Tab-separated table of C-alpha atoms in Angstrom:
chain	number	residue	atom	x	y	z
A	1	MET	CA	2.931	-12.183	-19.326
A	2	ARG	CA	2.911	-10.716	-15.828
A	3	GLU	CA	0.110	-12.017	-13.604
A	4	PRO	CA	-2.290	-9.313	-12.331
A	5	VAL	CA	-1.737	-8.308	-8.732
A	6	ARG	CA	-4.524	-9.717	-6.579
A	7	ALA	CA	-5.963	-7.527	-3.870
A	8	GLU	CA	-5.192	-8.589	-0.314
A	9	ARG	CA	-7.760	-10.360	1.793
A	10	VAL	CA	-9.752	-8.213	4.197
A	11	SER	CA	-8.074	-9.938	7.154
A	12	GLU	CA	-4.624	-9.151	5.719
A	13	HIS	CA	-5.668	-5.591	5.001
A	14	LEU	CA	-6.911	-5.052	8.561
A	15	ASN	CA	-3.783	-6.630	10.041
A	16	ARG	CA	-1.595	-4.312	7.949
A	17	ALA	CA	-3.718	-1.342	8.993
A	18	LEU	CA	-3.150	-2.170	12.664
A	19	HIS	CA	0.602	-2.485	12.068
A	20	ASP	CA	0.625	0.890	10.300
A	21	VAL	CA	-1.415	2.642	12.994
A	22	LEU	CA	0.818	1.388	15.801
A	23	ALA	CA	3.985	2.233	13.866
A	24	ALA	CA	2.789	5.769	13.145
A	25	ASP	CA	1.599	6.599	16.673
A	26	PRO	CA	3.464	5.408	19.799
A	27	THR	CA	0.474	6.272	22.001
A	28	VAL	CA	-1.712	3.520	20.486
A	29	HIS	CA	-2.270	0.352	22.553
A	30	VAL	CA	-4.048	-2.889	21.603
A	31	LEU	CA	-5.816	-5.017	24.223
A	32	GLY	CA	-7.728	-8.273	23.936
A	33	GLU	CA	-8.001	-11.932	24.792
A	34	ASP	CA	-5.268	-14.104	23.243
A	35	ILE	CA	-4.154	-11.379	20.827
A	36	ALA	CA	-0.419	-11.755	21.494
A	37	ASP	CA	1.822	-13.966	19.391
A	38	PRO	CA	2.051	-16.792	18.595
A	39	TYR	CA	-1.773	-17.030	18.637
A	40	GLY	CA	-2.469	-13.577	17.241
A	41	GLY	CA	-6.189	-13.533	18.039
A	42	ALA	CA	-9.008	-15.938	17.224
A	43	PHE	CA	-9.038	-14.732	13.589
A	44	LYS	CA	-5.306	-13.840	13.378
A	45	ILE	CA	-6.052	-10.157	12.885
A	46	THR	CA	-3.449	-9.145	15.490
A	47	LYS	CA	-0.763	-11.499	14.191
A	48	GLY	CA	2.728	-10.071	14.582
A	49	LEU	CA	1.705	-7.018	16.593
A	50	SER	CA	3.039	-8.100	19.987
A	51	SER	CA	6.328	-9.305	18.482
A	52	ARG	CA	6.832	-5.918	16.848
A	53	PHE	CA	5.382	-3.514	19.412
A	54	GLY	CA	5.964	-5.329	22.699
A	55	GLU	CA	3.998	-4.214	25.747
A	56	ARG	CA	1.787	-1.889	23.715
A	57	VAL	CA	-0.027	-5.072	22.634
A	58	ARG	CA	-1.316	-7.106	25.576
A	59	SER	CA	-3.326	-10.285	25.985
A	60	THR	CA	-5.832	-9.832	28.783
A	61	PRO	CA	-7.913	-11.914	31.161
A	62	ILE	CA	-11.344	-13.046	29.980
A	63	SER	CA	-13.395	-10.040	31.040
A	64	GLU	CA	-14.890	-7.854	28.328
A	65	ALA	CA	-15.948	-5.217	30.843
A	66	ALA	CA	-12.403	-5.015	32.227
A	67	ILE	CA	-10.798	-4.874	28.761
A	68	VAL	CA	-13.053	-2.075	27.521
A	69	GLY	CA	-12.741	-0.249	30.849
A	70	ALA	CA	-8.952	-0.422	30.644
A	71	GLY	CA	-9.013	0.796	27.053
A	72	ALA	CA	-11.294	3.681	27.988
A	73	GLY	CA	-8.971	4.534	30.851
A	74	LEU	CA	-5.994	4.657	28.495
A	75	ALA	CA	-7.940	6.917	26.152
A	76	LEU	CA	-9.103	9.158	28.982
A	77	GLY	CA	-5.486	9.432	30.164
A	78	GLY	CA	-4.263	10.770	26.838
A	79	ASP	CA	-3.305	7.623	24.929
A	80	LYS	CA	-5.297	5.737	22.295
A	81	ALA	CA	-6.678	2.216	22.574
A	82	ILE	CA	-7.913	-0.502	20.240
A	83	VAL	CA	-9.762	-3.266	22.073
A	84	GLU	CA	-10.589	-6.610	20.485
A	85	ILE	CA	-13.727	-8.415	21.607
A	86	MET	CA	-13.246	-12.022	20.478
A	87	PHE	CA	-16.862	-12.349	19.288
A	88	ALA	CA	-19.255	-9.415	18.891
A	89	ASP	CA	-21.833	-11.293	20.986
A	90	PHE	CA	-19.638	-10.671	24.047
A	91	ALA	CA	-19.742	-6.882	23.591
A	92	ALA	CA	-22.939	-7.139	25.641
A	93	LEU	CA	-20.735	-7.844	28.650
A	94	ALA	CA	-19.069	-4.452	28.149
A	95	PHE	CA	-22.301	-2.536	27.562
A	96	ASP	CA	-22.082	-0.669	30.853
A	97	GLN	CA	-18.534	0.485	30.137
A	98	LEU	CA	-19.532	1.645	26.660
A	99	MET	CA	-22.859	3.304	27.493
A	100	ASN	CA	-22.205	4.699	30.974
A	101	PHE	CA	-18.482	5.386	30.979
A	102	ALA	CA	-16.718	5.674	27.623
A	103	SER	CA	-19.483	7.436	25.671
A	104	LYS	CA	-20.247	9.909	28.460
A	105	SER	CA	-16.655	10.718	29.342
A	106	THR	CA	-16.387	13.048	26.353
A	107	THR	CA	-18.814	15.538	27.893
A	108	MET	CA	-19.287	15.083	31.647
A	109	TYR	CA	-16.123	16.691	33.030
A	110	GLY	CA	-17.024	20.316	32.407
A	111	ARG	CA	-15.034	20.519	29.173
A	112	PRO	CA	-14.719	18.460	25.996
A	113	VAL	CA	-12.506	15.435	26.630
A	114	PRO	CA	-11.425	13.258	23.684
A	115	MET	CA	-11.962	9.516	24.041
A	116	PRO	CA	-9.922	7.857	21.236
A	117	LEU	CA	-11.131	4.292	21.763
A	118	VAL	CA	-12.025	1.711	19.106
A	119	VAL	CA	-13.636	-1.574	20.148
A	120	ARG	CA	-13.312	-4.192	17.401
A	121	CYS	CA	-16.117	-6.775	17.222
A	122	PRO	CA	-15.971	-9.792	14.852
A	123	SER	CA	-19.631	-10.383	14.056
A	124	GLY	CA	-22.085	-12.392	11.992
A	125	GLY	CA	-22.936	-15.994	11.260
A	126	ARG	CA	-22.576	-18.377	8.315
A	127	ARG	CA	-19.773	-20.183	10.142
A	128	GLY	CA	-21.814	-22.688	12.156
A	129	TYR	CA	-20.708	-21.198	15.479
A	130	GLY	CA	-24.167	-21.318	17.043
A	131	PRO	CA	-26.416	-18.926	18.961
A	132	THR	CA	-23.881	-17.069	21.124
A	133	HIS	CA	-21.057	-16.692	18.593
A	134	SER	CA	-22.923	-15.691	15.423
A	135	GLN	CA	-24.917	-12.550	16.138
A	136	SER	CA	-24.782	-9.124	14.522
A	137	PRO	CA	-25.708	-6.945	17.523
A	138	GLN	CA	-25.072	-3.534	15.942
A	139	LYS	CA	-28.598	-2.301	16.611
A	140	HIS	CA	-28.161	-2.556	20.376
A	141	PHE	CA	-25.519	0.193	20.307
A	142	LEU	CA	-27.359	2.687	18.090
A	143	GLY	CA	-28.568	5.937	19.578
A	144	VAL	CA	-26.113	6.055	22.496
A	145	PRO	CA	-25.015	9.706	22.782
A	146	GLY	CA	-21.286	10.005	22.137
A	147	LEU	CA	-20.867	6.469	20.753
A	148	SER	CA	-20.126	5.794	17.076
A	149	VAL	CA	-20.941	2.503	15.349
A	150	LEU	CA	-18.730	1.581	12.379
A	151	GLU	CA	-18.496	-1.455	10.121
A	152	LEU	CA	-15.568	-2.789	8.138
A	153	THR	CA	-16.151	-2.911	4.378
A	154	PRO	CA	-14.210	-4.267	1.387
A	155	PHE	CA	-14.231	-0.754	-0.123
A	156	HIS	CA	-12.950	1.469	2.703
A	157	ASP	CA	-9.349	1.690	3.853
A	158	ALA	CA	-9.141	0.236	7.373
A	159	ARG	CA	-6.245	2.421	8.475
A	160	ALA	CA	-8.151	5.561	7.505
A	161	LEU	CA	-11.201	4.224	9.323
A	162	LEU	CA	-9.227	3.690	12.542
A	163	GLU	CA	-7.436	7.012	12.340
A	164	ASP	CA	-10.672	8.879	11.579
A	165	ALA	CA	-12.250	7.248	14.637
A	166	PHE	CA	-9.365	8.439	16.800
A	167	THR	CA	-9.513	11.938	15.334
A	168	ALA	CA	-13.242	12.178	16.037
A	169	GLY	CA	-12.402	11.873	19.722
A	170	ARG	CA	-15.432	9.732	20.586
A	171	PRO	CA	-15.458	6.002	21.333
A	172	ALA	CA	-16.429	3.739	18.462
A	173	LEU	CA	-17.443	0.142	17.937
A	174	LEU	CA	-16.039	-1.386	14.745
A	175	PHE	CA	-18.001	-4.431	13.596
A	176	GLU	CA	-16.181	-6.860	11.297
A	177	ASP	CA	-18.096	-9.626	9.538
A	178	LYS	CA	-16.161	-12.854	10.128
A	179	VAL	CA	-16.885	-14.183	6.630
A	180	LEU	CA	-15.704	-10.866	5.164
A	181	TYR	CA	-12.225	-11.635	6.550
A	182	THR	CA	-11.810	-14.312	3.871
A	183	ARG	CA	-12.855	-12.040	0.999
A	184	ARG	CA	-10.568	-9.716	-0.935
A	185	MET	CA	-10.573	-5.948	-0.854
A	186	PHE	CA	-11.891	-4.176	-3.920
A	187	ARG	CA	-9.399	-1.831	-5.513
A	188	ASP	CA	-9.006	0.785	-8.247
A	189	GLY	CA	-12.750	1.329	-8.571
A	190	VAL	CA	-13.384	-2.146	-9.990
A	191	VAL	CA	-15.695	-4.762	-8.479
A	192	ASP	CA	-15.927	-7.138	-11.465
A	193	GLU	CA	-16.687	-7.089	-15.169
A	194	LEU	CA	-20.160	-5.647	-14.485
A	195	PHE	CA	-19.840	-3.258	-11.568
A	196	ARG	CA	-17.629	-0.309	-10.699
A	197	TYR	CA	-17.450	1.637	-7.467
A	198	GLU	CA	-16.514	5.076	-6.227
A	199	LEU	CA	-16.116	6.531	-2.762
A	200	VAL	CA	-18.275	9.611	-2.283
A	201	ASN	CA	-18.445	11.461	1.048
A	202	GLY	CA	-17.574	8.347	2.999
A	203	LEU	CA	-19.902	5.973	1.140
A	204	ALA	CA	-19.051	3.389	-1.474
A	205	ARG	CA	-21.404	3.630	-4.443
A	206	VAL	CA	-21.474	0.520	-6.670
A	207	ALA	CA	-23.220	0.542	-10.022
A	208	VAL	CA	-22.977	-0.324	-13.693
A	209	GLU	CA	-20.799	2.390	-15.174
A	210	GLY	CA	-22.497	4.954	-17.378
A	211	VAL	CA	-26.033	3.708	-16.799
A	212	ASP	CA	-28.874	5.777	-15.352
A	213	GLY	CA	-32.456	5.003	-14.407
A	214	HIS	CA	-31.886	2.539	-11.570
A	215	ASP	CA	-34.828	0.409	-10.553
A	216	CYS	CA	-33.639	0.007	-6.965
A	217	THR	CA	-30.997	1.288	-4.575
A	218	ILE	CA	-29.745	-1.259	-2.049
A	219	ILE	CA	-28.194	0.145	1.122
A	220	ALA	CA	-26.167	-2.370	3.110
A	221	PRO	CA	-23.244	-2.358	5.557
A	222	GLY	CA	-19.902	-3.919	4.677
A	223	GLY	CA	-20.589	-7.443	5.825
A	224	MET	CA	-23.544	-7.609	3.449
A	225	ALA	CA	-21.681	-6.225	0.437
A	226	HIS	CA	-20.897	-9.467	-1.376
A	227	ARG	CA	-24.391	-10.861	-0.868
A	228	ALA	CA	-25.887	-7.619	-2.134
A	229	LEU	CA	-23.590	-7.733	-5.179
A	230	GLU	CA	-24.602	-11.315	-5.893
A	231	ALA	CA	-28.252	-10.312	-5.713
A	232	MET	CA	-27.623	-7.317	-7.996
A	233	ARG	CA	-25.925	-9.522	-10.584
A	234	GLU	CA	-28.803	-12.030	-10.622
A	235	LEU	CA	-31.390	-9.253	-10.790
A	236	LEU	CA	-29.659	-7.672	-13.787
A	237	LEU	CA	-28.823	-10.807	-15.773
A	238	GLU	CA	-31.937	-12.850	-15.024
A	239	HIS	CA	-34.648	-10.210	-14.475
A	240	ASP	CA	-33.325	-7.094	-16.263
A	241	VAL	CA	-33.579	-5.170	-12.985
A	242	LEU	CA	-30.870	-2.533	-12.551
A	243	CYS	CA	-29.705	-1.787	-9.006
A	244	GLU	CA	-27.065	0.329	-7.357
A	245	LEU	CA	-25.493	-0.366	-3.966
A	246	LEU	CA	-24.561	2.110	-1.234
A	247	VAL	CA	-22.189	0.813	1.449
A	248	PRO	CA	-21.491	3.039	4.484
A	249	ALA	CA	-18.590	2.491	6.865
A	250	ARG	CA	-20.333	4.515	9.565
A	251	LEU	CA	-23.658	3.112	10.695
A	252	TYR	CA	-24.261	5.626	13.463
A	253	PRO	CA	-24.539	8.558	13.461
A	254	PHE	CA	-25.849	7.691	9.988
A	255	ASP	CA	-25.378	10.300	7.278
A	256	LEU	CA	-25.552	9.792	3.512
A	257	GLY	CA	-23.466	12.924	3.104
A	258	GLY	CA	-25.637	14.204	0.295
A	259	VAL	CA	-25.345	10.920	-1.645
A	260	LEU	CA	-29.012	10.245	-2.334
A	261	PRO	CA	-30.322	6.928	-3.652
A	262	ARG	CA	-30.997	7.069	-7.398
A	263	GLY	CA	-33.392	4.124	-7.573
A	264	ARG	CA	-37.160	4.484	-7.678
A	265	GLN	CA	-37.263	1.913	-4.904
A	266	VAL	CA	-34.948	1.565	-1.857
A	267	CYS	CA	-34.040	-1.648	-0.025
A	268	VAL	CA	-32.038	-1.596	3.216
A	269	ALA	CA	-30.417	-4.948	4.046
A	270	GLU	CA	-28.631	-5.970	7.254
A	271	ASP	CA	-27.596	-9.095	9.106
A	272	GLY	CA	-29.057	-8.257	12.510
A	273	ALA	CA	-32.279	-9.780	13.819
A	274	ALA	CA	-35.620	-8.244	12.899
A	275	GLY	CA	-37.152	-5.604	15.145
A	276	ALA	CA	-35.894	-2.094	16.058
A	277	THR	CA	-33.206	-2.358	13.389
A	278	TRP	CA	-30.534	-0.174	11.806
A	279	GLY	CA	-32.520	-0.437	8.589
A	280	ALA	CA	-35.531	1.139	10.275
A	281	GLU	CA	-33.327	4.026	11.422
A	282	VAL	CA	-32.033	4.528	7.878
A	283	ALA	CA	-35.561	4.427	6.447
A	284	THR	CA	-36.751	7.003	8.975
A	285	ARG	CA	-33.996	9.378	7.890
A	286	LEU	CA	-34.618	8.810	4.173
A	287	TYR	CA	-38.389	9.205	4.068
A	288	PRO	CA	-38.458	13.023	4.456
A	289	VAL	CA	-35.913	13.363	1.638
A	290	LEU	CA	-37.297	10.783	-0.796
A	291	TRP	CA	-41.024	10.853	-0.068
A	292	GLY	CA	-41.925	12.710	-3.239
A	293	ARG	CA	-40.384	10.185	-5.636
A	294	LEU	CA	-40.469	6.761	-3.985
A	295	ALA	CA	-42.619	4.266	-5.883
A	296	ARG	CA	-43.523	2.481	-2.643
A	297	PRO	CA	-42.357	2.220	1.002
A	298	ILE	CA	-38.719	1.392	1.687
A	299	THR	CA	-38.118	-2.348	1.930
A	300	LEU	CA	-36.323	-3.629	5.029
A	301	VAL	CA	-34.392	-6.914	4.915
A	302	SER	CA	-32.990	-8.417	8.103
A	303	ALA	CA	-32.390	-11.757	9.745
A	304	ALA	CA	-35.330	-13.532	11.325
A	305	ASP	CA	-36.470	-12.756	14.847
A	306	SER	CA	-34.814	-15.949	15.997
A	307	VAL	CA	-31.928	-17.515	17.817
A	308	ILE	CA	-29.218	-18.461	15.301
A	309	PRO	CA	-28.875	-22.246	14.963
A	310	ALA	CA	-25.526	-24.002	14.552
A	311	ALA	CA	-26.699	-26.462	11.863
A	312	PRO	CA	-25.866	-24.903	8.450
A	313	HIS	CA	-29.221	-25.665	6.819
A	314	LEU	CA	-31.117	-24.141	9.747
A	315	GLU	CA	-28.752	-21.189	10.022
A	316	ARG	CA	-29.409	-20.388	6.361
A	317	GLU	CA	-33.143	-20.182	7.046
A	318	VAL	CA	-32.547	-17.529	9.708
A	319	LEU	CA	-29.804	-15.317	8.255
A	320	VAL	CA	-29.840	-13.059	5.215
A	321	HIS	CA	-28.362	-14.362	1.955
A	322	ALA	CA	-28.297	-13.125	-1.641
A	323	ASP	CA	-31.633	-14.749	-2.530
A	324	THR	CA	-33.288	-12.955	0.409
A	325	ILE	CA	-32.271	-9.608	-1.050
A	326	ARG	CA	-33.131	-10.588	-4.626
A	327	LEU	CA	-36.627	-11.740	-3.725
A	328	ALA	CA	-37.245	-8.648	-1.574
A	329	VAL	CA	-36.319	-6.356	-4.474
A	330	LEU	CA	-38.474	-8.265	-6.944
A	331	GLU	CA	-41.449	-8.163	-4.569
A	332	ALA	CA	-40.970	-4.421	-4.045
A	333	LEU	CA	-40.930	-3.791	-7.796
A	334	ALA	CA	-43.858	-6.073	-8.615
């Protein structure tokens, strides 16, 4: 009997997407620290690119501001650029280039100017990397005019995500959960024996097929997907609580695209630290639409307002895990 074909890992999928994008468009360049072969980047996402595409893939000095500035310059000059920040924490060093140069360059020259720039940011904890290599700083880049914030998911095609970002003509940050790299992509609408998914207007909707009357809708970005699914499974099998999951690839500007939550309660989960969060932005946008049928206020789940420790047992106390989501849903439905 032929063995079933296993879906590729997210890291493999993203690497293939980068190969495909560079092969299809000779104006695309990739810049970043240690991205050239034989190293191929800290997480091997750029493996093989420099060997295949030569000088269009360049390892750079250690200066996030310079790398992003160079990428923005390439984009402003008519090419396209993908910049890798080794750890998302270090995107803070390029904040000026992103907020004051790249994002504004689309509108401040008297005519619309496309800025096809994608800045890739490996993010998140659960690897024991400590306070300055484990953060999920997405919230710090929300609300910047002209700047998109995206997140890699195991449901969305990475090549389409990159090409859509280029087509939009505005700079974008693409956050990629480091633990997600080791997971496998979902394919053919199947998550597991319980859950199925569909892509609707840019969102992945995960639910038990053919079942209505959801108790709760969980909204979570791609890096949270597996933890949300684990929580959903436990809630269904152990507590008879039926949830659906909505996973966007675009965090900002956030738009559900007409895909409204079907649950009588909504929980927004994210990995960033508490306070002024993406979840709060999502809740603000949902309240006017859902106010008439929500059973209670939208529940927000985020990491603690804390520095992220390196010790695994302490890190777990700070970051969001499946039990955090499960308990939040149960409390909301009590």
